[in-house]
Amino acid sequence: MQGIMRILFAGLLLLSATVLCQDAGVTLRYRNFISRHVGQVSRDRCDQEMGSRRLTTISGSNECKATNTFIGATTNRIRSICGSAGAPYGGTLTRSLQPFPIVVCELKNQNARHPHCQYRGRAYTRYIAIQCEQGFPVHFERDIVSFD
């Protein structure tokens, strides 16, 4: 009987560790999402925001990132898309039921390399499509003009 209890206890510990690791992964992806996409960004400050958030380069290279979208809303409002303020969209994504103010920063000088990345900002009000995990936004997929 003690052997069975030890096996059950060991299994429970392993399961708990797995759940904690998954939760930590979601938390990290959520924090990355916030740092990359959330905040009141002026369309005239794309260079500064991209630089201060270290978003100017593609991972593992010095090639300038072509585009990045900033969502001008609170984290709670964006997170609500993963619940009652969102609807399924294109398989694994969730779309907002209400439009959001966004600023899209696009690279002006194509083929530029860091530290010479320069961005042009454009402000819009659009619906957004995100990926959610365990009730948290973890990936910005795209903005949506309308749902025709």
mmCIF file of C-alpha atoms in Angstrom:
data_model
loop_
_atom_site.group_PDB
_atom_site.id
_atom_site.type_symbol
_atom_site.label_atom_id
_atom_site.label_comp_id
_atom_site.label_asym_id
_atom_site.label_seq_id
_atom_site.Cartn_x
_atom_site.Cartn_y
_atom_site.Cartn_z
ATOM 1 C CA MET A 1 0.000 0.000 0.000
ATOM 2 C CA GLN A 2 2.851 2.420 0.805
ATOM 3 C CA GLY A 3 4.361 1.760 -2.618
ATOM 4 C CA ILE A 4 1.133 2.753 -4.324
ATOM 5 C CA MET A 5 0.901 5.916 -2.210
ATOM 6 C CA ARG A 6 4.479 6.855 -3.137
ATOM 7 C CA ILE A 7 3.744 6.355 -6.826
ATOM 8 C CA LEU A 8 0.561 8.432 -6.577
ATOM 9 C CA PHE A 9 2.416 11.158 -4.675
ATOM 10 C CA ALA A 10 5.251 11.191 -7.232
ATOM 11 C CA GLY A 11 2.707 11.383 -10.049
ATOM 12 C CA LEU A 12 0.939 14.276 -8.352
ATOM 13 C CA LEU A 13 4.242 16.150 -7.944
ATOM 14 C CA LEU A 14 5.099 15.597 -11.605
ATOM 15 C CA LEU A 15 1.663 16.798 -12.702
ATOM 16 C CA SER A 16 1.932 19.893 -10.482
ATOM 17 C CA ALA A 17 5.373 20.735 -11.881
ATOM 18 C CA THR A 18 4.053 20.373 -15.440
ATOM 19 C CA VAL A 19 1.120 22.713 -14.744
ATOM 20 C CA LEU A 20 3.424 25.283 -13.104
ATOM 21 C CA CYS A 21 5.779 25.206 -16.107
ATOM 22 C CA GLN A 22 2.863 25.684 -18.498
ATOM 23 C CA ASP A 23 1.537 28.593 -16.415
ATOM 24 C CA ALA A 24 5.007 30.180 -16.339
ATOM 25 C CA GLY A 25 5.210 29.853 -20.131
ATOM 26 C CA VAL A 26 1.857 31.565 -20.613
ATOM 27 C CA THR A 27 2.855 34.320 -18.174
ATOM 28 C CA LEU A 28 6.071 34.950 -20.109
ATOM 29 C CA ARG A 29 4.265 35.033 -23.475
ATOM 30 C CA TYR A 30 1.647 37.410 -22.012
ATOM 31 C CA ARG A 31 4.363 39.763 -20.710
ATOM 32 C CA ASN A 32 6.087 39.687 -24.109
ATOM 33 C CA PHE A 33 2.764 40.483 -25.790
ATOM 34 C CA ILE A 34 2.289 43.494 -23.501
ATOM 35 C CA SER A 35 5.810 44.808 -24.057
ATOM 36 C CA ARG A 36 5.512 44.439 -27.848
ATOM 37 C CA HIS A 37 1.969 45.607 -28.469
ATOM 38 C CA VAL A 38 0.298 47.496 -25.609
ATOM 39 C CA GLY A 39 0.445 51.206 -24.882
ATOM 40 C CA GLN A 40 -0.620 54.650 -25.957
ATOM 41 C CA VAL A 41 1.863 55.262 -28.759
ATOM 42 C CA SER A 42 1.756 58.379 -30.916
ATOM 43 C CA ARG A 43 2.183 57.763 -34.640
ATOM 44 C CA ASP A 44 4.984 60.361 -34.543
ATOM 45 C CA ARG A 45 6.982 58.382 -31.967
ATOM 46 C CA CYS A 46 7.420 55.034 -33.704
ATOM 47 C CA ASP A 47 11.224 55.309 -33.883
ATOM 48 C CA GLN A 48 11.474 56.026 -30.157
ATOM 49 C CA GLU A 49 8.959 53.339 -29.094
ATOM 50 C CA MET A 50 10.440 50.668 -31.337
ATOM 51 C CA GLY A 51 13.918 51.485 -30.040
ATOM 52 C CA SER A 52 13.086 51.754 -26.345
ATOM 53 C CA ARG A 53 11.165 48.465 -26.448
ATOM 54 C CA ARG A 54 13.977 46.818 -28.420
ATOM 55 C CA LEU A 55 11.655 45.872 -31.271
ATOM 56 C CA THR A 56 13.701 47.172 -34.177
ATOM 57 C CA THR A 57 15.359 43.920 -35.189
ATOM 58 C CA ILE A 58 14.269 40.463 -36.243
ATOM 59 C CA SER A 59 15.350 37.917 -33.653
ATOM 60 C CA GLY A 60 18.872 36.638 -34.235
ATOM 61 C CA SER A 61 19.855 39.238 -36.834
ATOM 62 C CA ASN A 62 20.483 42.944 -37.284
ATOM 63 C CA GLU A 63 17.785 43.187 -39.982
ATOM 64 C CA CYS A 64 15.150 45.816 -39.148
ATOM 65 C CA LYS A 65 11.709 44.538 -38.231
ATOM 66 C CA ALA A 66 9.278 45.519 -41.001
ATOM 67 C CA THR A 67 6.225 46.369 -38.899
ATOM 68 C CA ASN A 68 4.806 46.404 -35.390
ATOM 69 C CA THR A 69 1.337 47.262 -34.109
ATOM 70 C CA PHE A 70 0.632 49.014 -30.817
ATOM 71 C CA ILE A 71 -2.816 48.739 -29.239
ATOM 72 C CA GLY A 72 -3.896 51.877 -27.368
ATOM 73 C CA ALA A 73 -5.926 50.275 -24.587
ATOM 74 C CA THR A 74 -5.509 48.916 -21.075
ATOM 75 C CA THR A 75 -4.262 45.390 -20.528
ATOM 76 C CA ASN A 76 -7.610 44.527 -18.901
ATOM 77 C CA ARG A 77 -9.585 45.677 -21.935
ATOM 78 C CA ILE A 78 -7.340 43.725 -24.294
ATOM 79 C CA ARG A 79 -7.401 40.662 -22.052
ATOM 80 C CA SER A 80 -11.225 40.733 -22.100
ATOM 81 C CA ILE A 81 -11.052 39.785 -25.798
ATOM 82 C CA CYS A 82 -9.989 36.337 -24.588
ATOM 83 C CA GLY A 83 -13.331 36.142 -22.749
ATOM 84 C CA SER A 84 -16.688 37.774 -23.317
ATOM 85 C CA ALA A 85 -15.371 40.636 -25.513
ATOM 86 C CA GLY A 86 -14.091 38.294 -28.223
ATOM 87 C CA ALA A 87 -15.279 35.700 -30.725
ATOM 88 C CA PRO A 88 -13.513 32.779 -32.456
ATOM 89 C CA TYR A 89 -11.716 33.791 -35.631
ATOM 90 C CA GLY A 90 -9.854 31.695 -38.166
ATOM 91 C CA GLY A 91 -9.186 28.559 -36.142
ATOM 92 C CA THR A 92 -6.963 29.344 -33.154
ATOM 93 C CA LEU A 93 -7.495 33.112 -33.033
ATOM 94 C CA THR A 94 -9.948 35.373 -31.249
ATOM 95 C CA ARG A 95 -11.204 38.654 -32.699
ATOM 96 C CA SER A 96 -12.348 41.652 -30.744
ATOM 97 C CA LEU A 97 -16.044 42.473 -30.808
ATOM 98 C CA GLN A 98 -15.222 46.188 -30.574
ATOM 99 C CA PRO A 99 -12.644 48.226 -32.489
ATOM 100 C CA PHE A 100 -9.469 49.471 -30.790
ATOM 101 C CA PRO A 101 -7.216 52.454 -31.439
ATOM 102 C CA ILE A 102 -3.967 51.164 -32.921
ATOM 103 C CA VAL A 103 -0.763 52.608 -34.299
ATOM 104 C CA VAL A 104 1.020 50.608 -36.973
ATOM 105 C CA CYS A 105 4.741 51.372 -37.241
ATOM 106 C CA GLU A 106 6.158 50.425 -40.654
ATOM 107 C CA LEU A 107 9.792 50.466 -41.704
ATOM 108 C CA LYS A 108 10.485 53.472 -43.979
ATOM 109 C CA ASN A 109 13.944 52.514 -45.175
ATOM 110 C CA GLN A 110 13.590 49.020 -46.629
ATOM 111 C CA ASN A 111 16.583 46.674 -46.256
ATOM 112 C CA ALA A 112 18.013 48.842 -43.465
ATOM 113 C CA ARG A 113 20.067 47.273 -40.705
ATOM 114 C CA HIS A 114 20.129 48.120 -37.014
ATOM 115 C CA PRO A 115 20.799 50.831 -35.783
ATOM 116 C CA HIS A 116 19.464 52.617 -38.881
ATOM 117 C CA CYS A 117 15.839 51.470 -38.605
ATOM 118 C CA GLN A 118 13.354 54.302 -39.250
ATOM 119 C CA TYR A 119 9.596 53.931 -38.895
ATOM 120 C CA ARG A 120 6.487 55.703 -40.157
ATOM 121 C CA GLY A 121 3.428 55.499 -37.930
ATOM 122 C CA ARG A 122 -0.194 55.359 -38.983
ATOM 123 C CA ALA A 123 -3.126 55.572 -36.581
ATOM 124 C CA TYR A 124 -6.316 53.578 -37.121
ATOM 125 C CA THR A 125 -9.355 52.319 -35.274
ATOM 126 C CA ARG A 126 -9.674 48.624 -36.045
ATOM 127 C CA TYR A 127 -10.852 45.282 -34.769
ATOM 128 C CA ILE A 128 -7.942 43.046 -33.791
ATOM 129 C CA ALA A 129 -7.224 39.326 -34.002
ATOM 130 C CA ILE A 130 -5.100 37.781 -31.260
ATOM 131 C CA GLN A 131 -4.155 34.363 -29.973
ATOM 132 C CA CYS A 132 -5.205 33.573 -26.404
ATOM 133 C CA GLU A 133 -3.882 30.955 -23.997
ATOM 134 C CA GLN A 134 -5.520 30.254 -20.654
ATOM 135 C CA GLY A 135 -7.437 33.537 -20.894
ATOM 136 C CA PHE A 136 -4.401 35.698 -21.732
ATOM 137 C CA PRO A 137 -3.441 37.327 -25.047
ATOM 138 C CA VAL A 138 -0.074 35.939 -26.154
ATOM 139 C CA HIS A 139 0.187 36.858 -29.855
ATOM 140 C CA PHE A 140 -1.021 39.742 -32.023
ATOM 141 C CA GLU A 141 -1.978 38.373 -35.420
ATOM 142 C CA ARG A 142 -3.483 41.283 -37.322
ATOM 143 C CA ASP A 143 -5.870 44.184 -37.416
ATOM 144 C CA ILE A 144 -9.162 43.783 -39.254
ATOM 145 C CA VAL A 145 -10.901 46.547 -41.180
ATOM 146 C CA SER A 146 -14.361 44.963 -41.165
ATOM 147 C CA PHE A 147 -16.194 41.640 -40.995
ATOM 148 C CA ASP A 148 -17.966 41.505 -44.355
#
